[in-house]
Tab-separated table of C-alpha atoms in Angstrom:
chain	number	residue	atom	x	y	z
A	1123	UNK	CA	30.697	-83.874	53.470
A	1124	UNK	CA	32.802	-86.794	53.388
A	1125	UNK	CA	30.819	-89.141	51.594
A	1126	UNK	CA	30.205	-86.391	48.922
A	1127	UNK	CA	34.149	-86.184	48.846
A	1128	UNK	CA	34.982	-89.806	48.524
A	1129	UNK	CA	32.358	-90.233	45.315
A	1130	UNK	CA	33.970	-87.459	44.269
A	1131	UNK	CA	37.774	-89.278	44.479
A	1132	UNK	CA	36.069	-92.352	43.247
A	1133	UNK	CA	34.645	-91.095	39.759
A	1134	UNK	CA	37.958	-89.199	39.373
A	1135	UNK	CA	39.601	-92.698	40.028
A	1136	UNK	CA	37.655	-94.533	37.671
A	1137	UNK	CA	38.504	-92.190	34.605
A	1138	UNK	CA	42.000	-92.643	35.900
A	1139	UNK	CA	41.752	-95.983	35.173
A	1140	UNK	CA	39.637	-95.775	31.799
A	1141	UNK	CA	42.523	-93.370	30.647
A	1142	UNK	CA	45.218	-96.182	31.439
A	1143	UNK	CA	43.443	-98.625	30.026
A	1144	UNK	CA	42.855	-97.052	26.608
A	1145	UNK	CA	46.715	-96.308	26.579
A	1146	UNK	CA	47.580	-99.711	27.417
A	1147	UNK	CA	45.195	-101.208	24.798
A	1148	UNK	CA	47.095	-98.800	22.041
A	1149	UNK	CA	50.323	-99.448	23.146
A	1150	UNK	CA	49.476	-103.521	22.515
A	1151	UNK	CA	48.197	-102.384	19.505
A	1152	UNK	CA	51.308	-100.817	18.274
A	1153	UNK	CA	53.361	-103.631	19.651
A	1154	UNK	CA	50.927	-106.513	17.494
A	1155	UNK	CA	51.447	-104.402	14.098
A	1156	UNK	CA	55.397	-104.830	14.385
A	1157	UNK	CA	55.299	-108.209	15.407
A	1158	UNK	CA	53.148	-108.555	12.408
A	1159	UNK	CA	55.184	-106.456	10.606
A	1160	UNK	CA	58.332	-108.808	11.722
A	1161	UNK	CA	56.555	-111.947	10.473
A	1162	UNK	CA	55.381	-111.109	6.859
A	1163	UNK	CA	58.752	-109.706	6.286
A	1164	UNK	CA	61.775	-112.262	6.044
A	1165	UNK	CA	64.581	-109.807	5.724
A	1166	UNK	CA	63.028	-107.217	8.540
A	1167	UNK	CA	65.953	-106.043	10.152
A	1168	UNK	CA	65.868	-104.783	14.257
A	1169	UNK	CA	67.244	-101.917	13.615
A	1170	UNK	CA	67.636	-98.898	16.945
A	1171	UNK	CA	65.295	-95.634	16.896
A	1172	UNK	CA	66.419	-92.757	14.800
A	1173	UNK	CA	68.231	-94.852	11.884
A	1174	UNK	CA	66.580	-93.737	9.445
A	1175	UNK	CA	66.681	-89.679	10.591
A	1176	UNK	CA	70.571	-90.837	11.022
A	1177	UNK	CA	70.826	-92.222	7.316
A	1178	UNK	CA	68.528	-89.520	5.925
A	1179	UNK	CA	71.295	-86.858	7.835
A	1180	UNK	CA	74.305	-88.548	5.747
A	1181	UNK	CA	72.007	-87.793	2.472
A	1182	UNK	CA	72.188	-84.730	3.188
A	1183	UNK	CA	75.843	-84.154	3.953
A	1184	UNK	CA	76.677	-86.177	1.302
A	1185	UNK	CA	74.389	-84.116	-0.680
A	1186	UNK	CA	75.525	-80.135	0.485
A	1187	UNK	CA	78.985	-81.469	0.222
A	1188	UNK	CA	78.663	-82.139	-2.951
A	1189	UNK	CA	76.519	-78.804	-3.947
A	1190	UNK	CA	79.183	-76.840	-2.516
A	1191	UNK	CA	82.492	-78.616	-3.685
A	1192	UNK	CA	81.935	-79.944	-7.052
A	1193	UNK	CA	82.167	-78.237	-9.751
A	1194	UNK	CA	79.702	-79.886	-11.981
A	1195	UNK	CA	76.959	-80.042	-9.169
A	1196	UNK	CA	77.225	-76.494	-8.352
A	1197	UNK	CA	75.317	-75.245	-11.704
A	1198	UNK	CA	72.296	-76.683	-10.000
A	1199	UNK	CA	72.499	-73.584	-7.657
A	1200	UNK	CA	74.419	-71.299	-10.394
A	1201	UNK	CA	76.901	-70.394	-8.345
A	1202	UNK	CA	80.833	-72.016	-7.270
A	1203	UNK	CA	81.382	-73.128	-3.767
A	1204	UNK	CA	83.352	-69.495	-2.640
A	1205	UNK	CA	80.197	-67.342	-3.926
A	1206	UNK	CA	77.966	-69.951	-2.012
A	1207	UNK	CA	79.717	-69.650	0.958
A	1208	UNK	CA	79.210	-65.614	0.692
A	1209	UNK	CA	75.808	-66.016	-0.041
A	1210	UNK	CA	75.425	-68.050	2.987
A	1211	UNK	CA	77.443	-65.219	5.296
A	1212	UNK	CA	75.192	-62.401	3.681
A	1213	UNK	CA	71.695	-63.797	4.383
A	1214	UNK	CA	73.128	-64.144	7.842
A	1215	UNK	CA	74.411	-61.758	8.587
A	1216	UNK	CA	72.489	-58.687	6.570
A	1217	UNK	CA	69.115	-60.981	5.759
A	1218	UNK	CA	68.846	-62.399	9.609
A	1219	UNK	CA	68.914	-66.077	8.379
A	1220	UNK	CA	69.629	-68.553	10.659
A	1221	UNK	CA	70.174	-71.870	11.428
A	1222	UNK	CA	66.843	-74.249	12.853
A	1223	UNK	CA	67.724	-76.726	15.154
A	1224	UNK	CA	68.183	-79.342	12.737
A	1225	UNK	CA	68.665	-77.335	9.873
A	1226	UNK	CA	72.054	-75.189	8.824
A	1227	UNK	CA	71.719	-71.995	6.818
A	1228	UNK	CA	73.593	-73.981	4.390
A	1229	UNK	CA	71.737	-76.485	3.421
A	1230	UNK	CA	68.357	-73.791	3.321
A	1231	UNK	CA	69.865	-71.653	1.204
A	1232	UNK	CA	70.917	-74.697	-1.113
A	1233	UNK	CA	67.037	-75.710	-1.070
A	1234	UNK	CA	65.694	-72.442	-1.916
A	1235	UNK	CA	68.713	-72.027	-5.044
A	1236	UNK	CA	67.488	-75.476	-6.147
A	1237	UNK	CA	63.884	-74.895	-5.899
A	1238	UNK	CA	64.826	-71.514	-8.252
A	1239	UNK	CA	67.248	-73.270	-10.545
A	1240	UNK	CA	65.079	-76.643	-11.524
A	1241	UNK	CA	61.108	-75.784	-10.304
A	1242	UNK	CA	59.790	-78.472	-8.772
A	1243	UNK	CA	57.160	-79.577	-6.671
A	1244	UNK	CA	57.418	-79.960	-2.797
A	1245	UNK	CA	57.103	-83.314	-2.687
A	1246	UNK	CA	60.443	-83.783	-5.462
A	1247	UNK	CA	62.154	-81.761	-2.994
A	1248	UNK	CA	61.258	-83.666	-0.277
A	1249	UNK	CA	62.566	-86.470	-1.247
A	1250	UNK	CA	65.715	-85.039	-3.093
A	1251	UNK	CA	66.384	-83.642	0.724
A	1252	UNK	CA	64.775	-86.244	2.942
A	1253	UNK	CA	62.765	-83.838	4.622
A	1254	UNK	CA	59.007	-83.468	4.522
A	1255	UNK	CA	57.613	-80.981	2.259
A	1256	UNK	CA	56.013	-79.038	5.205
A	1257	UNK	CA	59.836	-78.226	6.406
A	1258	UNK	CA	60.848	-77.801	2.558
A	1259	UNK	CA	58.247	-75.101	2.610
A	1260	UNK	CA	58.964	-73.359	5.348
A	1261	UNK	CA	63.133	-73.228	4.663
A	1262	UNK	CA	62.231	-71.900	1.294
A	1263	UNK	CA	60.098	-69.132	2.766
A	1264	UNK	CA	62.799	-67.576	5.559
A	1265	UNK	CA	65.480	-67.631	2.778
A	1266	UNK	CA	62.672	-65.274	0.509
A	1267	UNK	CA	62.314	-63.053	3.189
A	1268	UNK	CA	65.863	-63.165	4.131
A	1269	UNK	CA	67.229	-62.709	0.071
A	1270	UNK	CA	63.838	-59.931	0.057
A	1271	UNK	CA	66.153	-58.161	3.256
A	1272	UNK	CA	69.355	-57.270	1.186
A	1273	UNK	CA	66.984	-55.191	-1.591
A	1274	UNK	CA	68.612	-51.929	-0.147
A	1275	UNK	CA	71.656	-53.140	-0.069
A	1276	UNK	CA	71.527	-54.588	-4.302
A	1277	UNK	CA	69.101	-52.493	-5.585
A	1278	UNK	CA	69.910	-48.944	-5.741
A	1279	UNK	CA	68.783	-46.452	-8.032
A	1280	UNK	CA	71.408	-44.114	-9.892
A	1281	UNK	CA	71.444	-40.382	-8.709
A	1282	UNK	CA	73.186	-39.538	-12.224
A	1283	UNK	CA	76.207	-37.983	-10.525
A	1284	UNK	CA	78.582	-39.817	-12.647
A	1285	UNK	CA	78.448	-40.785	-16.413
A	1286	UNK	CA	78.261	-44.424	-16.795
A	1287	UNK	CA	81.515	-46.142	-18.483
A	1288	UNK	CA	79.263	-47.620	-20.994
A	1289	UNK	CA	79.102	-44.116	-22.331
A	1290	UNK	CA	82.070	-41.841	-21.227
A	1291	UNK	CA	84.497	-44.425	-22.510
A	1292	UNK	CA	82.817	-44.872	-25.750
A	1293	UNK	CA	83.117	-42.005	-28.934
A	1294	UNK	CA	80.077	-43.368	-30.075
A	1295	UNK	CA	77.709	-42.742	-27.305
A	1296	UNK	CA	79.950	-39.778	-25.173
A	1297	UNK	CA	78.898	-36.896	-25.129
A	1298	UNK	CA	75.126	-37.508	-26.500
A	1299	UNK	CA	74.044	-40.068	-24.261
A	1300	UNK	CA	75.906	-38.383	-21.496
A	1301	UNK	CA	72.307	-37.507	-19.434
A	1302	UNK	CA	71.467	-41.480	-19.750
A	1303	UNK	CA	71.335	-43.546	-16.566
A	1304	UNK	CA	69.902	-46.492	-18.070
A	1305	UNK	CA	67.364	-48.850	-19.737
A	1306	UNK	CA	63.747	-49.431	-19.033
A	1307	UNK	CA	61.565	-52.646	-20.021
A	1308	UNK	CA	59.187	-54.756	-19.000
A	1309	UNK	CA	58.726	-58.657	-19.173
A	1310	UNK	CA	56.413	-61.274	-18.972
A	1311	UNK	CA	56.687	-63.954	-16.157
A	1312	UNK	CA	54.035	-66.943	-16.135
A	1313	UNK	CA	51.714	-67.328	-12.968
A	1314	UNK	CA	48.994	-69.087	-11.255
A	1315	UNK	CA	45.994	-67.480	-11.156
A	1316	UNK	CA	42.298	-68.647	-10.170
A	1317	UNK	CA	39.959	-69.253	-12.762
A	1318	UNK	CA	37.832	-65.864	-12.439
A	1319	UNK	CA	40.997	-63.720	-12.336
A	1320	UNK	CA	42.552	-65.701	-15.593
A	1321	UNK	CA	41.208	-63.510	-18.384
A	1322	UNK	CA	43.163	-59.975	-16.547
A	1323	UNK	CA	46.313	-62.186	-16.505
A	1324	UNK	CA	46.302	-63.245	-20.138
A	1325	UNK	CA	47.627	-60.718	-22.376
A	1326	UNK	CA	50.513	-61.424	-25.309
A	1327	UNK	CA	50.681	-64.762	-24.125
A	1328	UNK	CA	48.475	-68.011	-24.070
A	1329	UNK	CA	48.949	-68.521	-20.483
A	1330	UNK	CA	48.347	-66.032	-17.023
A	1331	UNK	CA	51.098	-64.026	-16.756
A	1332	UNK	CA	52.093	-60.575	-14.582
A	1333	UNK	CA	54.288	-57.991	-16.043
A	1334	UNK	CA	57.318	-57.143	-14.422
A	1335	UNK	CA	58.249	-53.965	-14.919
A	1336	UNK	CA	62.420	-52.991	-14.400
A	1337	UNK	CA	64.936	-50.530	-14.731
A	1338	UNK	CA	69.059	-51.321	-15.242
A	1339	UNK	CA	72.008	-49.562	-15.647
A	1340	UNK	CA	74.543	-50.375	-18.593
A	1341	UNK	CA	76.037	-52.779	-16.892
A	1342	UNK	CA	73.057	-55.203	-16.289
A	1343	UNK	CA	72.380	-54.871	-13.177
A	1344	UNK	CA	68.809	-54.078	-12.130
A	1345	UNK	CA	68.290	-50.601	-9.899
A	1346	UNK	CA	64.438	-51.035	-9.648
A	1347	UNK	CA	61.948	-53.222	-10.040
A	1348	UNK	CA	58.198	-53.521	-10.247
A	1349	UNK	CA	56.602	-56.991	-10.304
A	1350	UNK	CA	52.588	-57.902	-10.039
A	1351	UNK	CA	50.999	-56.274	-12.609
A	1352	UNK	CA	48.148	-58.374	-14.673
A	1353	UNK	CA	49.889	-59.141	-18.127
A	1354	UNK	CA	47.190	-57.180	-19.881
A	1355	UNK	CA	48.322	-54.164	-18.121
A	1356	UNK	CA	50.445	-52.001	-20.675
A	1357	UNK	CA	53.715	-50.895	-19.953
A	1358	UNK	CA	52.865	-47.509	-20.339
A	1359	UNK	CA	50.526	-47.826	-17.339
A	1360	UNK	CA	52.575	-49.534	-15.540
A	1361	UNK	CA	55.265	-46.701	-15.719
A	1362	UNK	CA	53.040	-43.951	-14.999
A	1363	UNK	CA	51.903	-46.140	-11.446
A	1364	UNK	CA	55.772	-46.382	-10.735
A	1365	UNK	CA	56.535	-43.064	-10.732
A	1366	UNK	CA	53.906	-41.532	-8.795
A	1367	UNK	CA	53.839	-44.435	-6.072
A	1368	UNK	CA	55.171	-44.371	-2.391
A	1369	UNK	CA	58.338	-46.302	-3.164
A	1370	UNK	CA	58.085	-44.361	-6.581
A	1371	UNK	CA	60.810	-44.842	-9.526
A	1372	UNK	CA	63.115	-41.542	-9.070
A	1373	UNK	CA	64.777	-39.986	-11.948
A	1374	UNK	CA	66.864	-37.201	-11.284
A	1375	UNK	CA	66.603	-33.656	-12.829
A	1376	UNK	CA	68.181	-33.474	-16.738
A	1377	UNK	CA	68.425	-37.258	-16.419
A	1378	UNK	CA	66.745	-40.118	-18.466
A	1379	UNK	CA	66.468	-43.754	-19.341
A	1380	UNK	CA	65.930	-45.326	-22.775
A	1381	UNK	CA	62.570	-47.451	-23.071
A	1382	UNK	CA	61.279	-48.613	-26.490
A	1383	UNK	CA	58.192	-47.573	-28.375
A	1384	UNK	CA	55.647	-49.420	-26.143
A	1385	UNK	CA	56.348	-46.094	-23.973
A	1386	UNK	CA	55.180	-42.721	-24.302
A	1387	UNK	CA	58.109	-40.347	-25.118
A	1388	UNK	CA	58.626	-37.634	-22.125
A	1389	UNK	CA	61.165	-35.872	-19.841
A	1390	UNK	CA	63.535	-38.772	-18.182
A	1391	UNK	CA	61.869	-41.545	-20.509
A	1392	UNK	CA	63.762	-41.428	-24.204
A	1393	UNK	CA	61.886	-43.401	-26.968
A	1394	UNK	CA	63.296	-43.962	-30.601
A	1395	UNK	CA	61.666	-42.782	-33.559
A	1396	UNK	CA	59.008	-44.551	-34.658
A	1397	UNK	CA	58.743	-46.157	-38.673
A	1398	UNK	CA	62.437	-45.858	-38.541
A	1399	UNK	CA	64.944	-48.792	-38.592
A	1400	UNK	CA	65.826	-49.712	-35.019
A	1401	UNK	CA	67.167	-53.185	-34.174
A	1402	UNK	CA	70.796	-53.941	-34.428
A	1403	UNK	CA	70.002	-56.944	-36.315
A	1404	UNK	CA	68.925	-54.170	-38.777
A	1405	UNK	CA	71.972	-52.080	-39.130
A	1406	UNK	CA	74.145	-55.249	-39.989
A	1407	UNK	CA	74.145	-54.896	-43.832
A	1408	UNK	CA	73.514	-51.042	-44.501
A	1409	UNK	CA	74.779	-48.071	-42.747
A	1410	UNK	CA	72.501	-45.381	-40.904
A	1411	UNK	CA	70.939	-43.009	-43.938
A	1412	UNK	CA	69.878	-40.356	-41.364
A	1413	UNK	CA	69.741	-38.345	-37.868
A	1414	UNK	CA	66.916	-40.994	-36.775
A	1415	UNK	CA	68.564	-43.460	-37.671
A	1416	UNK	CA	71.600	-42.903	-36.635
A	1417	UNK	CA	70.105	-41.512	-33.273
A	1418	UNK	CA	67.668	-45.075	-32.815
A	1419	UNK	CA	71.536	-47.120	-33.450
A	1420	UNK	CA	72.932	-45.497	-31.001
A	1421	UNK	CA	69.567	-45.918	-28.983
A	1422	UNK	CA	69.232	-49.367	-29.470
A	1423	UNK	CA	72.556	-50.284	-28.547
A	1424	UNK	CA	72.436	-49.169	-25.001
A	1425	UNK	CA	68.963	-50.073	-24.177
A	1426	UNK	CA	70.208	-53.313	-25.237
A	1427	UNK	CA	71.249	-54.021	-21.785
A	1428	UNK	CA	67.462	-54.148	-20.339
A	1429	UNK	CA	66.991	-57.321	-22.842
A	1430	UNK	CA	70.496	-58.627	-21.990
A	1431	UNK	CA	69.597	-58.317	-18.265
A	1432	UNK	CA	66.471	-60.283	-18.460
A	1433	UNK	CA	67.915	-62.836	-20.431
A	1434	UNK	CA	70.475	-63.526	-18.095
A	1435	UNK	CA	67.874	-63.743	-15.231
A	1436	UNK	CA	65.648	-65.956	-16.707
A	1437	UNK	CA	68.637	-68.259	-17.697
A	1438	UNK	CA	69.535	-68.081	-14.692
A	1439	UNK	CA	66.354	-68.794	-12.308
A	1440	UNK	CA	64.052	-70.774	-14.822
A	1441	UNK	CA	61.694	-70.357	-12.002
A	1442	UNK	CA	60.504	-67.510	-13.687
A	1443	UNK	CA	60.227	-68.330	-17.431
A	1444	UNK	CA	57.900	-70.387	-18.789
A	1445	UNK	CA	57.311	-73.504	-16.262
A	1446	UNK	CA	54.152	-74.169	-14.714
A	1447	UNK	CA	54.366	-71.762	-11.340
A	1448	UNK	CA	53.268	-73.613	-8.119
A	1449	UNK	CA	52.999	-70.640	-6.187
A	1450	UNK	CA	50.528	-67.488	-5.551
A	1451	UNK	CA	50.660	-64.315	-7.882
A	1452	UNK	CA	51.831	-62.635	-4.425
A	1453	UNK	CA	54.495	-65.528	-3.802
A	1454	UNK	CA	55.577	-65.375	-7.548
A	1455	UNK	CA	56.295	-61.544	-7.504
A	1456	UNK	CA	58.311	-61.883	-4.268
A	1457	UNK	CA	60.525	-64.741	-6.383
A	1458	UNK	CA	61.217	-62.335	-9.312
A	1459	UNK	CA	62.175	-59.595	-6.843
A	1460	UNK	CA	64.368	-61.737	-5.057
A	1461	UNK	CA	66.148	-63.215	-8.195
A	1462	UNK	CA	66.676	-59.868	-9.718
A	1463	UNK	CA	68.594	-59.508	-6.297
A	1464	UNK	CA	70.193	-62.477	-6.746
A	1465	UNK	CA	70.853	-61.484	-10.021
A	1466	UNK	CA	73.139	-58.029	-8.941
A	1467	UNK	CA	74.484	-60.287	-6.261
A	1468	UNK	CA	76.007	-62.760	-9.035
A	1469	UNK	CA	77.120	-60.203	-11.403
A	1470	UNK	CA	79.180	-58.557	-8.840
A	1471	UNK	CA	81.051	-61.868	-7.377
A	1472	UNK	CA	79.860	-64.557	-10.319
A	1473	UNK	CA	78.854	-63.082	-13.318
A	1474	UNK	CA	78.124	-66.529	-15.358
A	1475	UNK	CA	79.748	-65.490	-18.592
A	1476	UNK	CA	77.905	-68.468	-20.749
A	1477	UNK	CA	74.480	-67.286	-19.677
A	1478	UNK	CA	75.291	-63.715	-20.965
A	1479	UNK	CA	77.038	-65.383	-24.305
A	1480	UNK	CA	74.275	-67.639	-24.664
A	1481	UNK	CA	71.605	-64.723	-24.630
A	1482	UNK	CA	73.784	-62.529	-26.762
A	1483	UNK	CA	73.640	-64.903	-29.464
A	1484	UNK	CA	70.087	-65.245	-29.325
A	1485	UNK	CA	69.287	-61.708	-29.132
A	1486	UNK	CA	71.813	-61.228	-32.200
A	1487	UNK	CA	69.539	-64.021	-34.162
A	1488	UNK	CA	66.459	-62.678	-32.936
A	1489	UNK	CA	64.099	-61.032	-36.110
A	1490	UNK	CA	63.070	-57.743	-35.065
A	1491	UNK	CA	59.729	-57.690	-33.494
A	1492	UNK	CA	56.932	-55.277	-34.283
A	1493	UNK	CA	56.974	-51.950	-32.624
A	1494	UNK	CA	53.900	-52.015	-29.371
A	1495	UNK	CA	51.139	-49.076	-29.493
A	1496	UNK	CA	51.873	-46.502	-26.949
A	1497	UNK	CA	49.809	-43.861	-25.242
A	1498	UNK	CA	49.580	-40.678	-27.035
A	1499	UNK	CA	50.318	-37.926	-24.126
A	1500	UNK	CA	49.397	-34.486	-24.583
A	1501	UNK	CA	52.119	-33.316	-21.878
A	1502	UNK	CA	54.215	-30.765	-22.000
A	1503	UNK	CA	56.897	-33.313	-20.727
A	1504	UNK	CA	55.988	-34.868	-24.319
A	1505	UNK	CA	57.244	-31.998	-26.289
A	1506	UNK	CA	60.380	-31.594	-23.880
A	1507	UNK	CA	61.385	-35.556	-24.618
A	1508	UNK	CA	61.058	-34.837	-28.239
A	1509	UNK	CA	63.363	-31.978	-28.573
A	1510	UNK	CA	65.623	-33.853	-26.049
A	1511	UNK	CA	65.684	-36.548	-29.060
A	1512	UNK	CA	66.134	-34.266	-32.140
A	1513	UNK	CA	69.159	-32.233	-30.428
A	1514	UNK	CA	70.911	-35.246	-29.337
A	1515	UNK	CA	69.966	-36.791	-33.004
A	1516	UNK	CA	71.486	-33.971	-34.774
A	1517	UNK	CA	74.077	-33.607	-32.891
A	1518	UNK	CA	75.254	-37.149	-33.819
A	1519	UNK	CA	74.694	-36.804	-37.080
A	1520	UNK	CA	76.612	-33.619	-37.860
A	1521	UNK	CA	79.673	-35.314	-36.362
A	1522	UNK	CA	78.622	-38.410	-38.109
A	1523	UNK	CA	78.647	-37.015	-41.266
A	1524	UNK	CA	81.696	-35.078	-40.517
């Protein structure tokens, strides 16, 4: 039994001593590769562990310093250094964002605005932020989820219990649009898409894109929104999925929202007349001649903030207009639902008036496009939108005219 032991103790010896001895021949392996390195290199410098993780950690500083102080720097993440900071508190507090052991929320938050604000690849941002592109990842993915966390909080649809100023302070819109609680659209944001799946993806444009579907009130800020569909999906579609879904569009009873003619005309969703002038552009050198046109002004006018809203957001987070998307269709339709958020969030504490000039005077230069095919529905909710229109029509126009 103790002979059978002791071979035992010896064999486990021996690999003892293979194991040390295949360390030791690595470790003198390392060592000849930076004596080799010291040699070919006159100027190499002895310089201690961790001076390079020090000097990368001054970057940095330097860097979020910078982001959050100066003026200039901070339209890289579209917002000044007090809305930053209340950003920051917000994703902490209400998103559950926190600080990594090497990592602040800080400078995460500023990685994730920068990624948004100037799309670039991981390996840009790695070196922008001397970090590897693994960690750039992963800090760019807990601020998604964390910005994804304050939806309830930014996006909240209207119950219609109060007219919206847009309206009751206006004599031009109160008391016909009264019932409005805002504008309905839908836009196209580019993605990446496998070969196979390309052709569902490609509708009005040349490239892959979904179609985001979104409501806002008057004011531009979004209340709901619908991202992921293919881009040959047609808005009408898209609508009808949205309100029968489990987190479903709601619009209250009596209530509506204005959509253009790429809709089909119903209780709660308000078209214009079709073959009539509707644009603003339009109205700029003759008068309405009619109800409908009068009524499709009027329409126009207000609905006008849906465009005006996603102007502003793409302005905003070029992430989502027409660069070349690095990420997933699913990752991509998290980043417009999280910069709509963003968006309400900036409106409310940093409005960036030049983005909302800028798109104002392109929408005012814009040539009125071509009016989109809708479903023809044989509802009775059909007949109930279209009287909706002609009272509200004629109602204008008799004081109008008056």
């Amino acid at each position: 039994m103790d002979k059978e032991q002791n071979e035992v103790d010896g064999e486990y010896d021996n690999q003892q001593r293979k194991r040390q001895l295949v360390a030791t021949e690595i470790v003198c392996h390392v060592i000849n590769m930076i004596i080799a390195r010291k040699l070919s290199h006159a100027n190499y410098v002895d310089r201690p562990i961790g001076y390079w993780s020090a000097q990368c950690h001054l970057v940095r500083e330097e860097l979020l310093m910078q982001l959050s102080t100066n003026g200039y720097l901070s339209k890289v993440i579209r917002m000044g250094p007090e809305t930053f900071r209340r950003l920051c508190d917000l994703l902490q507090t209400h998103g559950g964002l926190q600080p990594t052991q090497r990592a602040t929320v800080q400078e995460q938050v500023v990685k994730f605005l920068h990624i948004l604000t100037i799309p670039s690849k991981n390996i840009t941002m790695s070196y922008f932020y001397r970090r590897s592109g693994e960690t750039v990842s992963r800090h760019f993915h807990r601020v998604l989820r964390a910005v994804i966390a304050l939806e309830d909080q930014f996006l909240q649809q209207p119950t219609g219990e109060q007219v919206p100023p847009e309206i009751l302070n206006s004599a031009r819109f109160y008391p016909y649009f009264k019932d409005c609680v805002g504008a309905i659209d839908g836009t196209h944001v580019r993605v990446k898409v496998p070969n196979i799946d390309a052709a569902k993806y490609r509708g009005r444009k040349e490239h892959p894109t979904q179609n985001v579907l979104a409501t806002c009130s008057l004011n531009m800020r979004f209340t709901y929104v619908l991202p992921g569909w293919e881009g040959t999906a047609s808005d009408s579609r898209i609508i009808k999925n949205a309100l029968t879904r489990e987190d479903k569009l709601i619009i209250s009873n009596g209530k509506y929202y204005l959509v253009d003619a790429g809709f089909m005309l119903r209780r709660g969703l308000l078209t214009p007349y079709r073959n009539v002038r509707y644009h603003l552009k339009e109205y700029s050198s003759q008068q309405p001649q009619n109800f409908r046109e009068l009524f499709n002004l009027g329409h126009s006018s207000l609905r006008n903030a849906i465009e005006r809203a996603f102007g502003v957001l793409k302005k905003r987070f070029p992430i989502i207009g027409d660069t070349q998307p690095t990420y997933s269709v699913e990752i991509q339709s998290q980043i417009v639902l999280a910069c709509c958020i963003l968006h309400n969030f900036l409106m409310e504490f940093d409005p960036g008036l030049e983005y909302i000039n800028e798109v104002d005077e392109e929408l005012a230069s814009q040539s009125p496009s071509k009016e989109e095919s809708r479903d023809i529905s044989a509802e009775k909710d059909h007949a109930q939108g279209e009287g909706l229109r002609n009272e509200i029509a004629m109602q204008m126009w008799n004081d109008y005219i008056l």
